[in-house]
Short mmCIF file of C-alpha atoms and ligand atoms in Angstrom, two decimals:
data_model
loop_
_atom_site.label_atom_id
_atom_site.label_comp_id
_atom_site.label_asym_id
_atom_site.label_seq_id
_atom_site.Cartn_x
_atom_site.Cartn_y
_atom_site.Cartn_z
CA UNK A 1 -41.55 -1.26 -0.13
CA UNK A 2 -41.47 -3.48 3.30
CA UNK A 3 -43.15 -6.83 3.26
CA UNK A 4 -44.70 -8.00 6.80
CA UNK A 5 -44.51 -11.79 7.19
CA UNK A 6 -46.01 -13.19 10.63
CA UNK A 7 -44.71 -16.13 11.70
CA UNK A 8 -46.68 -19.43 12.63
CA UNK A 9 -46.34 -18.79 16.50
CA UNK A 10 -48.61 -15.52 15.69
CA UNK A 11 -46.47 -13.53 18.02
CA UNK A 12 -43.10 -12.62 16.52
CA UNK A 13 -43.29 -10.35 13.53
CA UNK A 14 -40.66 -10.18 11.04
CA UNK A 15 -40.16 -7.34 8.80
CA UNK A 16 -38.19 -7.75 6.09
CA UNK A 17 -37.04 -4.72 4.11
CA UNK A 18 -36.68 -4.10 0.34
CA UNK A 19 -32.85 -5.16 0.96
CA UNK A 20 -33.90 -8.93 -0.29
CA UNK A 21 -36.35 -7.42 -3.08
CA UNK A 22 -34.65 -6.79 -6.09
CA UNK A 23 -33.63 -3.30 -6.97
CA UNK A 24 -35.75 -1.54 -9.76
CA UNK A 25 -32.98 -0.10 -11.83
CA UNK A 26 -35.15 2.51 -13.90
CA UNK A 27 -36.54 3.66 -10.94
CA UNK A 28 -33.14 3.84 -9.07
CA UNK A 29 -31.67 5.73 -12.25
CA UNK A 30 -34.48 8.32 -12.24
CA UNK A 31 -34.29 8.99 -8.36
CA UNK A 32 -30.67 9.60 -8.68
CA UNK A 33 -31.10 11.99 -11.67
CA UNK A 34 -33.66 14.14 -9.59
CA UNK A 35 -31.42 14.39 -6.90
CA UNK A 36 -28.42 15.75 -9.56
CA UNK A 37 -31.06 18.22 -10.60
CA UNK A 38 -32.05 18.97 -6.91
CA UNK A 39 -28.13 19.91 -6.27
CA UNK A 40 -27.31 21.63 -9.41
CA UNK A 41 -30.56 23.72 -9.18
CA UNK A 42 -29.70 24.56 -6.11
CA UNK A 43 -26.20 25.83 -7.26
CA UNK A 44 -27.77 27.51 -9.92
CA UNK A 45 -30.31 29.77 -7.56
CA UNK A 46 -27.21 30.90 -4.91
CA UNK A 47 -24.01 30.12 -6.34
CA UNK A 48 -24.22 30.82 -10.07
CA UNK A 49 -20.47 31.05 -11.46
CA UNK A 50 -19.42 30.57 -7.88
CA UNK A 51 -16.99 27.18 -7.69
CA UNK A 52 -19.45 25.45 -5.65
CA UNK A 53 -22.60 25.97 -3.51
CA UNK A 54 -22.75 26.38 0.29
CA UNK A 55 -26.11 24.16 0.50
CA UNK A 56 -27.07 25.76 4.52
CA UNK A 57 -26.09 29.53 4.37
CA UNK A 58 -27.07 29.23 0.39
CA UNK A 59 -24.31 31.28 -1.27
CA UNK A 60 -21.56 30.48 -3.68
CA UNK A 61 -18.20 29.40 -2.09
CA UNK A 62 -14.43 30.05 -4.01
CA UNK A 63 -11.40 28.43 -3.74
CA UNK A 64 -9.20 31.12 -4.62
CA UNK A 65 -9.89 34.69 -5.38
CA UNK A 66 -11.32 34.27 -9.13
CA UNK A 67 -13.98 31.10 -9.77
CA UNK A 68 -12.64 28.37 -11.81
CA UNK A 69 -16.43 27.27 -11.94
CA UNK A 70 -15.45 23.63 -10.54
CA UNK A 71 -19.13 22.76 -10.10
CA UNK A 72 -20.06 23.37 -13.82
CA UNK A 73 -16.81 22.08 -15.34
CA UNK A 74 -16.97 19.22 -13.17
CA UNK A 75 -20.73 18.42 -13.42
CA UNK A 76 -20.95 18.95 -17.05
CA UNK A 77 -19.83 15.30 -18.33
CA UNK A 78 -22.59 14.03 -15.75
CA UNK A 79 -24.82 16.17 -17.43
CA UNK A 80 -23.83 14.58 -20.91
CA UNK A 81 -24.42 11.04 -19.37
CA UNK A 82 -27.47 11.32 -17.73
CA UNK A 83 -28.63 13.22 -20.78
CA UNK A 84 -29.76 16.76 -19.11
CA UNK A 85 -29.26 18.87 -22.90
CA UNK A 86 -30.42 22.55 -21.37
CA UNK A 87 -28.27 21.90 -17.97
CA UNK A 88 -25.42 21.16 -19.95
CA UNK A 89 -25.56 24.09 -22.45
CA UNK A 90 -26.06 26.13 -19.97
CA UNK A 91 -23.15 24.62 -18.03
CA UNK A 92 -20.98 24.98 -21.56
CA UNK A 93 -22.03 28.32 -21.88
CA UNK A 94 -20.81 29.72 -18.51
CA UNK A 95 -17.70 27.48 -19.09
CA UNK A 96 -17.21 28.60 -22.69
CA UNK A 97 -17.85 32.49 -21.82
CA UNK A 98 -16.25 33.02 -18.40
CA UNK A 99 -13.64 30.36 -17.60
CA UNK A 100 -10.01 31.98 -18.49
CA UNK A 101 -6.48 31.36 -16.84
CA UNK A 102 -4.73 33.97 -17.04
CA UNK A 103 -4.89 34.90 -13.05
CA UNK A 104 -2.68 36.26 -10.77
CA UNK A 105 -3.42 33.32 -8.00
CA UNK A 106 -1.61 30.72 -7.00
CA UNK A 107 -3.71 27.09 -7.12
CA UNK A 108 -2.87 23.84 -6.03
CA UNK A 109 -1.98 21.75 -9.02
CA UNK A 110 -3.91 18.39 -7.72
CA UNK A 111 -7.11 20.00 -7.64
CA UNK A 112 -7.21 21.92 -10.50
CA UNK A 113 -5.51 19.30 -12.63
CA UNK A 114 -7.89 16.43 -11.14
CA UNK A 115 -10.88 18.40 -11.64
CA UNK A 116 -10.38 21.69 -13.83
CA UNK A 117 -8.19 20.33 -16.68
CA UNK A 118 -9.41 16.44 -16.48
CA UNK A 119 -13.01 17.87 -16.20
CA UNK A 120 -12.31 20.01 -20.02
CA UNK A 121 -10.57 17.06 -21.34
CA UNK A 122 -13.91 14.57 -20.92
CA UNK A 123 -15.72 17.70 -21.93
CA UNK A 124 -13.94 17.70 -25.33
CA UNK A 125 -14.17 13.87 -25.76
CA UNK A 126 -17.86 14.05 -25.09
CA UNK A 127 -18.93 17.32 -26.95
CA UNK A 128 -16.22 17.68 -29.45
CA UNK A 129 -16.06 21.50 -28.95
CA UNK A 130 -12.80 22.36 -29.43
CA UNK A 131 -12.87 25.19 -27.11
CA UNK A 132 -13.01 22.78 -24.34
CA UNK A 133 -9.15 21.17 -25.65
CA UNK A 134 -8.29 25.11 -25.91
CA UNK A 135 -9.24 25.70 -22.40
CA UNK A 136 -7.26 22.56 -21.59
CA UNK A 137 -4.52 23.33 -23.13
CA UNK A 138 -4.02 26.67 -21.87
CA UNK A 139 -4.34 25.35 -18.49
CA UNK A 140 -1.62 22.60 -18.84
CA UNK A 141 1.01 24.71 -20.22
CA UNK A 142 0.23 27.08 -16.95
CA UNK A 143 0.35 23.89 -14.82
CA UNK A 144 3.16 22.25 -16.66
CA UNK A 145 5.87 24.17 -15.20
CA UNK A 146 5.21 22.93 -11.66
CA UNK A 147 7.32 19.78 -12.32
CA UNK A 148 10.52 21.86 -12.69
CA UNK A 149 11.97 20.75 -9.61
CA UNK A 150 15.52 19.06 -9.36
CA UNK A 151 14.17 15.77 -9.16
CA UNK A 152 11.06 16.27 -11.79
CA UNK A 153 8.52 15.70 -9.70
CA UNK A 154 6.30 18.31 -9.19
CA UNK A 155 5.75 21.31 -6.54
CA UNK A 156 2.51 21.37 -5.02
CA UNK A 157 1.44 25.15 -5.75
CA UNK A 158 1.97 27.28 -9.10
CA UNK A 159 0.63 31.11 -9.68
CA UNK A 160 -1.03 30.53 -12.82
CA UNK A 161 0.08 34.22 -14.21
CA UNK A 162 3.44 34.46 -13.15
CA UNK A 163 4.76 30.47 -13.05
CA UNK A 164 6.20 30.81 -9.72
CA UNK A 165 5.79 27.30 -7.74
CA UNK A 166 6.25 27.26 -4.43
CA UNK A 167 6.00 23.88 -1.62
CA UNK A 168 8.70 21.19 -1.96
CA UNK A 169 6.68 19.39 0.85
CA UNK A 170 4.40 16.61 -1.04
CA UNK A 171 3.02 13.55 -1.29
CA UNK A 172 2.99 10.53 -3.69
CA UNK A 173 -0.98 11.58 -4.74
CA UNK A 174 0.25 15.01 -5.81
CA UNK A 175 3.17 13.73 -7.51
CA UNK A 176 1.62 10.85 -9.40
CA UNK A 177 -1.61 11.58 -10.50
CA UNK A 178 -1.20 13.55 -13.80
CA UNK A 179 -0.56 10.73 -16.53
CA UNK A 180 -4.37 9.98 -17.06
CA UNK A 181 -4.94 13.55 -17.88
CA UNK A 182 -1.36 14.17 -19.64
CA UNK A 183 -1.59 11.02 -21.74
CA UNK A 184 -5.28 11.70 -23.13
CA UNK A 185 -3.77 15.60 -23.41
CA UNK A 186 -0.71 14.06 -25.60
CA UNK A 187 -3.44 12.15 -27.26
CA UNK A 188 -5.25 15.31 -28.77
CA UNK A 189 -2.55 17.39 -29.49
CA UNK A 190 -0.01 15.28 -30.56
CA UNK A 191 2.33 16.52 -27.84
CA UNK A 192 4.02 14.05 -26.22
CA UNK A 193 5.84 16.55 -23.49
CA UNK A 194 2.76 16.09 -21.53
CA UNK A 195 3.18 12.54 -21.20
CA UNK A 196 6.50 12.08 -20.76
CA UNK A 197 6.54 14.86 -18.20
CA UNK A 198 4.28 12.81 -16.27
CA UNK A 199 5.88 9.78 -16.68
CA UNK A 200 9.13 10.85 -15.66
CA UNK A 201 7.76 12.43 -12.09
CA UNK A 202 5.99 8.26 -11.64
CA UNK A 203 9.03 6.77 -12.74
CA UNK A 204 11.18 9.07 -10.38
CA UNK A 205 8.93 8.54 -7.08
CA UNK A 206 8.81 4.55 -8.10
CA UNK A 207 12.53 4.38 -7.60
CA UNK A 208 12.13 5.86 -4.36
CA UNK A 209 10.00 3.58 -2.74
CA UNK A 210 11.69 1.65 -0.23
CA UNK A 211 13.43 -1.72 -0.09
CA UNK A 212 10.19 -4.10 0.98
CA UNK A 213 7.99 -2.17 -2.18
CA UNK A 214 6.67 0.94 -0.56
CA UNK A 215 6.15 4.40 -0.80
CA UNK A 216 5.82 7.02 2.13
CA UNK A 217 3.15 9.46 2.99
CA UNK A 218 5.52 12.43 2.35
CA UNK A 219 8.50 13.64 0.50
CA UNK A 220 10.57 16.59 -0.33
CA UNK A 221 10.56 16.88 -3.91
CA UNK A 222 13.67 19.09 -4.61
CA UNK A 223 16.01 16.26 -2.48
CA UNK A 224 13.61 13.31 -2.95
CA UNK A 225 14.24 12.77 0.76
CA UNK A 226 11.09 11.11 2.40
CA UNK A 227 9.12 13.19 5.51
CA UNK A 228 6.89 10.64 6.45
CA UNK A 229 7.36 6.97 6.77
CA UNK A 230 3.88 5.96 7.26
CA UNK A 231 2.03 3.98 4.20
CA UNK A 232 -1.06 3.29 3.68
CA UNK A 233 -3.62 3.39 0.35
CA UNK A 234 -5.33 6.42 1.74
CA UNK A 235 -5.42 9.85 0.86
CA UNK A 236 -1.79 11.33 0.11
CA UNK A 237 -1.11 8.21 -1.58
CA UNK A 238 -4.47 6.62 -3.36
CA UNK A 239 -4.57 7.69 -7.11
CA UNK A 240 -1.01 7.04 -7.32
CA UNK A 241 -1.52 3.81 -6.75
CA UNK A 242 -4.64 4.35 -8.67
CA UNK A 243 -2.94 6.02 -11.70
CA UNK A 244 -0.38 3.39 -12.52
CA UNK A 245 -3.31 0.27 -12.77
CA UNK A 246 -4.46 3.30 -15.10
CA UNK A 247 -2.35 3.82 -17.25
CA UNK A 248 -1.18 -0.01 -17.55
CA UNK A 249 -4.50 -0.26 -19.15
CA UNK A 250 -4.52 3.10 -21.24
CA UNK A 251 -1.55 3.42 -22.86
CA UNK A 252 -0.96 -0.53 -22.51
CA UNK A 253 2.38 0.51 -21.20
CA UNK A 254 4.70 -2.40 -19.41
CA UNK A 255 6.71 0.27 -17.15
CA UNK A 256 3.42 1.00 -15.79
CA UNK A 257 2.15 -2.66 -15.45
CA UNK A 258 5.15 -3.36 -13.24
CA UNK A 259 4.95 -0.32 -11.17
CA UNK A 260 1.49 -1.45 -9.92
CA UNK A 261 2.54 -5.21 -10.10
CA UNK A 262 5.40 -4.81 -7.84
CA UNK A 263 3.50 -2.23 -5.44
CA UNK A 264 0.30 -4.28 -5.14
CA UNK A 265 2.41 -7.41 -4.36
CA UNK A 266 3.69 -4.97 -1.51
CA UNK A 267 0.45 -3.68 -0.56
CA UNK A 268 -1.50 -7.08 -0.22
CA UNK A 269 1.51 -8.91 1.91
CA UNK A 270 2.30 -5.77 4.79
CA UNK A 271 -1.04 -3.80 4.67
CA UNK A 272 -3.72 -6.51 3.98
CA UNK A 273 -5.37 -6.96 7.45
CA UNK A 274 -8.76 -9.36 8.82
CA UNK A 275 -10.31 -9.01 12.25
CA UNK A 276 -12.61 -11.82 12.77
CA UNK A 277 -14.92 -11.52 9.73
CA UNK A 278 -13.39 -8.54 7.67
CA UNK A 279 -10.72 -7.59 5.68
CA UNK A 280 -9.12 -4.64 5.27
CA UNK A 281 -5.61 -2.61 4.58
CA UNK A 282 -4.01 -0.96 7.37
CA UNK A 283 -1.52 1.74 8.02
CA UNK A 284 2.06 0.57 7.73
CA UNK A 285 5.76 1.86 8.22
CA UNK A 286 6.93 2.05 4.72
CA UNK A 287 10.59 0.11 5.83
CA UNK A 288 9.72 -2.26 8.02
CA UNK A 289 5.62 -3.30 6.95
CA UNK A 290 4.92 -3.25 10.66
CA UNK A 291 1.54 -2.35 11.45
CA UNK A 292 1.10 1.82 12.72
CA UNK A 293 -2.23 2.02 12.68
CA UNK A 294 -5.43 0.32 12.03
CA UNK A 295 -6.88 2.95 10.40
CA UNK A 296 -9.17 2.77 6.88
CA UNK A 297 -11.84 5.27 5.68
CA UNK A 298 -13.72 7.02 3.28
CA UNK A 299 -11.22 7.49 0.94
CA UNK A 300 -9.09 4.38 0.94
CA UNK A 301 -12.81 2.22 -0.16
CA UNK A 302 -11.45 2.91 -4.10
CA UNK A 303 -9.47 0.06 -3.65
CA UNK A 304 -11.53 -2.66 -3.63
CA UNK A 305 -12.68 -0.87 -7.37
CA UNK A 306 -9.02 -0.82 -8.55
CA UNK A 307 -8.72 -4.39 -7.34
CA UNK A 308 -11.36 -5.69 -9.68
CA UNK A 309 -10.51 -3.70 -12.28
CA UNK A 310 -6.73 -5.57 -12.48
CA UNK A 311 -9.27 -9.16 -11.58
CA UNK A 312 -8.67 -9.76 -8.08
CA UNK A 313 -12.68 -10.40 -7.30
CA UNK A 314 -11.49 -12.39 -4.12
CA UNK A 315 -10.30 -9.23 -2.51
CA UNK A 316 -11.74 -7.08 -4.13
CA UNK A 317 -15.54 -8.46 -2.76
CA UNK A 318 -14.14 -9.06 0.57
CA UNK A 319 -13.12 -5.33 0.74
CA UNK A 320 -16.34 -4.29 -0.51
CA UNK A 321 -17.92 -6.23 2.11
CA UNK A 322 -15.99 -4.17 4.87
CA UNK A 323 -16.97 -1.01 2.79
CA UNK A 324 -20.55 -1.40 3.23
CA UNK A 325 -20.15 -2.45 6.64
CA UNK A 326 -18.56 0.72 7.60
CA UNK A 327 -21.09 2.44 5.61
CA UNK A 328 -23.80 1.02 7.15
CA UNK A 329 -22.45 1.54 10.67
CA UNK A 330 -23.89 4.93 11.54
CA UNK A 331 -25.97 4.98 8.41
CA UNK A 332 -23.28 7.03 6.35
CA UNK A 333 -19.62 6.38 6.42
CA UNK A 334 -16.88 8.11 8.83
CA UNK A 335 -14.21 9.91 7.11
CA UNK A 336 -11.83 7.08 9.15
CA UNK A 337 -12.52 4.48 11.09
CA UNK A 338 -10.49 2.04 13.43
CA UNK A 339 -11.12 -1.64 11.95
CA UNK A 340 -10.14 -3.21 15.02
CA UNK A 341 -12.59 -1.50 17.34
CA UNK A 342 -14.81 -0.03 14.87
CA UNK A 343 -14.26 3.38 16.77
CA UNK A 344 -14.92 6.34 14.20
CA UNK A 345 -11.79 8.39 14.59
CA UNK A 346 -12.79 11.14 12.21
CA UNK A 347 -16.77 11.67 11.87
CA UNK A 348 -17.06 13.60 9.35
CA UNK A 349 -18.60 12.52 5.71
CA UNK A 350 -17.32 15.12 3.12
CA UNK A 351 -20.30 13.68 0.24
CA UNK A 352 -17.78 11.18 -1.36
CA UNK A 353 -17.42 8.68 -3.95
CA UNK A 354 -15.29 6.13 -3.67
CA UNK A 355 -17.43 3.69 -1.49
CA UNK A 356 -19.81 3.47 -4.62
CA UNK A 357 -17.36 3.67 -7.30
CA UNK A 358 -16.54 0.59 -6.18
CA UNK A 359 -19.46 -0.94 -5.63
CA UNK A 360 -20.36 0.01 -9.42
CA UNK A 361 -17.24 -1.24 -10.48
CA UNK A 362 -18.15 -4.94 -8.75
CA UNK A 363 -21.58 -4.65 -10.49
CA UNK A 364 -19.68 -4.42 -13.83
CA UNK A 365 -17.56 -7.37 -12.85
CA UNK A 366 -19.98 -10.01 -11.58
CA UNK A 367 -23.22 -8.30 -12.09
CA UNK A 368 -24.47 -10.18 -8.68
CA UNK A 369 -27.72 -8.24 -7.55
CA UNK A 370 -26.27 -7.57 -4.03
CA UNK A 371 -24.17 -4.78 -5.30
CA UNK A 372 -27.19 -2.85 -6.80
CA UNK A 373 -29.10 -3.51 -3.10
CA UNK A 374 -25.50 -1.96 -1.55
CA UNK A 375 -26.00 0.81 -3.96
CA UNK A 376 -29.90 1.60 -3.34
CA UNK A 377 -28.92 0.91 0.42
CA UNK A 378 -26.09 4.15 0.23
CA UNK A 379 -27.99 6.16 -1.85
CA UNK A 380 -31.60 5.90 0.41
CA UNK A 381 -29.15 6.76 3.52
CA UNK A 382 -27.46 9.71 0.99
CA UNK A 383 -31.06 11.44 0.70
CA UNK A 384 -32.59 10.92 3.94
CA UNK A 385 -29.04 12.35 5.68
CA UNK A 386 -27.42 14.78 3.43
CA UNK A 387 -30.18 15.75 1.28
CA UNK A 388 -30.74 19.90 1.90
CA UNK A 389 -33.18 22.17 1.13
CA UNK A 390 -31.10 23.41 -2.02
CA UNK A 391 -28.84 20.63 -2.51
CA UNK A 392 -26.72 18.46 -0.29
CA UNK A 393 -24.51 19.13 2.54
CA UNK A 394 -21.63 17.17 3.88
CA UNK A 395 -22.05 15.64 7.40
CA UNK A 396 -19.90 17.37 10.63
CA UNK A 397 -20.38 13.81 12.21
CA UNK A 398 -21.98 10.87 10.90
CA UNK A 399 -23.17 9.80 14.40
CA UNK A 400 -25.20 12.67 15.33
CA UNK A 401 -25.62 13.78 11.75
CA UNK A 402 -24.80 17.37 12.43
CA UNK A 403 -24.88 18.96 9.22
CA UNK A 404 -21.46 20.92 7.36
CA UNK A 405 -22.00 24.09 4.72
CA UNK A 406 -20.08 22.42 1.88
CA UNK A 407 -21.21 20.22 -1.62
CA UNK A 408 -17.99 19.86 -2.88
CA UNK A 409 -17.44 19.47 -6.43
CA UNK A 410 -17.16 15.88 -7.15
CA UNK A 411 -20.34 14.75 -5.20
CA UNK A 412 -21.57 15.96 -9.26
CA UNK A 413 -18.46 14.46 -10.82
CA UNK A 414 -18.05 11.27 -8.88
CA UNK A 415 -20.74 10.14 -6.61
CA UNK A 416 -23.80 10.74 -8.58
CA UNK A 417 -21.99 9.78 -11.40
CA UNK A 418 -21.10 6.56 -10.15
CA UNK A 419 -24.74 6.03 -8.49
CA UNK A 420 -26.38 6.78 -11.83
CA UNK A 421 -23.82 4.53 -13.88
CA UNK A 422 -24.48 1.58 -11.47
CA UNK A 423 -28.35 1.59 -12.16
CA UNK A 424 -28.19 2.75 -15.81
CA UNK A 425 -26.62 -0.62 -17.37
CA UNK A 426 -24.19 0.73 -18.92
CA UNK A 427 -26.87 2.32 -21.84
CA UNK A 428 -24.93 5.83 -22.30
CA UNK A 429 -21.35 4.82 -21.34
CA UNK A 430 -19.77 1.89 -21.63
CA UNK A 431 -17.18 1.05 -18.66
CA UNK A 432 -15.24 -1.65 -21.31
CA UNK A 433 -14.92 1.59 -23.81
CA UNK A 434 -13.34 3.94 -21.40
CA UNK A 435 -10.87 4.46 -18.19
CA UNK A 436 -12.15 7.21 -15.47
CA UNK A 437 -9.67 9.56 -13.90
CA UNK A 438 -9.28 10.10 -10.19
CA UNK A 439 -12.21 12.20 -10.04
CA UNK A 440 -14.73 10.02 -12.48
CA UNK A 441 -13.97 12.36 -15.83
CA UNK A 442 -13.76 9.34 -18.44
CA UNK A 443 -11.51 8.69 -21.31
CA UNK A 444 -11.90 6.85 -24.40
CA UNK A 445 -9.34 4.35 -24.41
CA UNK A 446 -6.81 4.58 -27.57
C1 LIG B 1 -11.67 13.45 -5.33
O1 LIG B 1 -11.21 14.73 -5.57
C2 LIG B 1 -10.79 12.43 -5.98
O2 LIG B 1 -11.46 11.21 -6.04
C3 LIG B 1 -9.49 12.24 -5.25
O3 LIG B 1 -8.70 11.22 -5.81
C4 LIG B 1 -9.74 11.93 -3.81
N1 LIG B 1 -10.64 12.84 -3.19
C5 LIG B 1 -11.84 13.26 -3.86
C6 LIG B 1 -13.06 12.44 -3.55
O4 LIG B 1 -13.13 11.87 -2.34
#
């Protein structure tokens, strides 16, 4: 809705857009559950027990050469939320009937454990079918045996048949993202070798980091030796960061709490960065905290959630601020920017989440209107640019909009998750009640 206003000179005209009009939250809700149903339809017509949909060439895309049905194991918590009963039997029925492990194929443990096994786990919390732990289960102890490495922290790659892991060559994200989705596994099955697994591979790359607080972008996990000195909170090293704030919380666990304590304080004093009126974390040399790059993107915009989530708002808001900005810079954000030019070094948008997970997260905190007008703002610029015929497509470049034949997985676990929880007041899930893994699956909290 715009709103003309003409000014007393009679000659300028001032439009002023629904940004300052408050955001209708039931409308907002109802839009953004369409546009689930818009992009799981869509996935239903051409990719059907496919992992995910190609929304341009409509037909079903897989990651490896048997479906683990990502889309409908990670949708189908969304599905439980937003309260879409026949989408989500039919989503447990595929899961229930087809999804099996027992594979010749190697996987990459991140991915399937972020969205396969943490996807069964909510599943179970939120359903109560115990075939969902079962599938979970099954998975884990196929998974498991990827942290069998001299130094316990895990290879990158396992053959879920056979056990053999292969690539020594990781990062701190694929080493320390697990003990959300261990824990909560211990938690069911009264296991604790899940959880201590887990633990053991944080613990181990915590004692690594280097003498000023910080941890590398890569590392060989058989010597523990590091391959790359660069640090930043972006991907390779995110949910790590992510996981231990986590699990503080979770499991109320002290090793954890000063894991994250003593790598924020790091963090905030050699990454923190402002240009003239923003602030934002750059790209460091783990040793020395001097400045590599001024790099920040897509990915690293969690952090302004986890920051308000441990009750820094100060930083937190000012991040968000520089968030939105770099949203609202070519109308969709860049996969990386350069803060100190605002050059877009890598234009592509790959549909993802973490820009509004934050910005829901903020709501929660201060519940100041101008995070639902950020969120309406991102999701009008989400349909008008990446909304597709039969679902919607990642972006190529977010300055010319050229369009890319992918929907990834989590744009149903995360994004519209997090855009339907923001305008939903908190009416089917309560963010107090529960902690969200990397990719949005949440958790009752013990
Ligand atoms: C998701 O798989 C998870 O959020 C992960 O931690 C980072 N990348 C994607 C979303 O951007």
């Amino acid at each position: 809705m715009k709103k003309t206003i003409i000014l007393p000179l009679g000659i300028l005209l001032i439009t002023i857009s629904a940004f300052t009009q408050p955001v209708n939250k039931k409308q907002m809700k109802n839009e953004v559950k369409e546009a689930f149903l818009h992009a799981w339809n869509g996935y239903k017509q051409y990719a059907w027990g496919y992992d995910a949909l190609k929304p341009l060439s409509k037909q079903g895309r897989n990651w490896y050469k048997q479906s683990l049905l990502m889309t409908p194991v990670d949708a189908f918590d969304v599905m439980k939320i937003m309260g879409l009963k026949k989408e989500a039997e039919e989503a447990k029925t595929i899961i229930c009937e087809k999804l099996h492990f027992d594979v010749d194929m190697e996987v990459q443990n991140f991915e399937v454990s972020i969205r396969i096994l943490a996807g069964l786990l909510s599943a179970y919390e939120l359903d109560g079918d115990k075939r969902f732990l079962d599938l979970a289960v099954d998975l884990a102890d196929r998974l498991i045996v990827v942290f069998n490495s001299p130094t316990g922290m895990p290879y990158r790659y396992v053959n879920l048949k056979t056990g053999k892991t292969s690539g020594p060559f990781s990062n701190p994200a694929e080493i320390g993202t697990y003990i959300i989705e261990y824990g909560v596994l211990s938690h069911h099955t009264g296991n604790p070798r899940y959880f201590d697994t887990a633990k053991k591979a944080m613990v181990k790359l915590h004692s690594l980091r280097s003498a000023i607080g910080l941890p590398g972008q890569g590392i060989n996990v058989e010597t523990g030796e590091w391959t790359n000195t660069e640090s930043s909170i972006s991907g390779g090293i995110d949910s790590y960061f992510e996981y231990m704030l986590k699990a503080a919380i979770l499991f109320n666990d002290k090793d954890f709490r000063d894991m994250w304590q003593t790598s924020l304080a790091a963090v905030n004093r050699y990454m923190a960065d402002t240009t003239a009126s923003s602030f934002w974390y750059g790209r460091v040399n783990m040793n020395t905290g001097e400045r590599t790059r001024t790099f920040y993107g897509a990915l690293d915009a969690f952090f302004a959630g986890s920051l308000v989530l441990d009750g820094d708002l100060k930083r937190a808001a000012a991040l968000q601020e520089s968030n939105y900005k770099m949203w609202m810079l070519h109308g969709i954000e860049p996969e990386v920017l350069d803060y100190s030019t605002m050059q877009v070094k890598y234009p592509n948008y790959v549909l993802r989440p973490e820009n509004i997970e934050s910005i829901y997260y903020l709501y929660h905190f201060t519940h100041d209107e101008k995070y639902l007008r950020m969120g309406k703002d991102l999701f009008d610029n989400l349909q008008k640019y990446c909304r597709s015929e039969v679902g919607f497509t990642a972006l190529e470049n977010v300055i010319t909009k050229e369009r890319a034949d992918d929907m990834e997985s989590f744009f149903f676990a995360e994004t519209l998750k997090y855009f339907y929880l923001l305008f939903e007041d908190g009416r089917s899930l309560d963010f107090d009640k529960v902690i969200f893994n990397t990719e949005a699956h949440p958790y009752k909290r013990f």
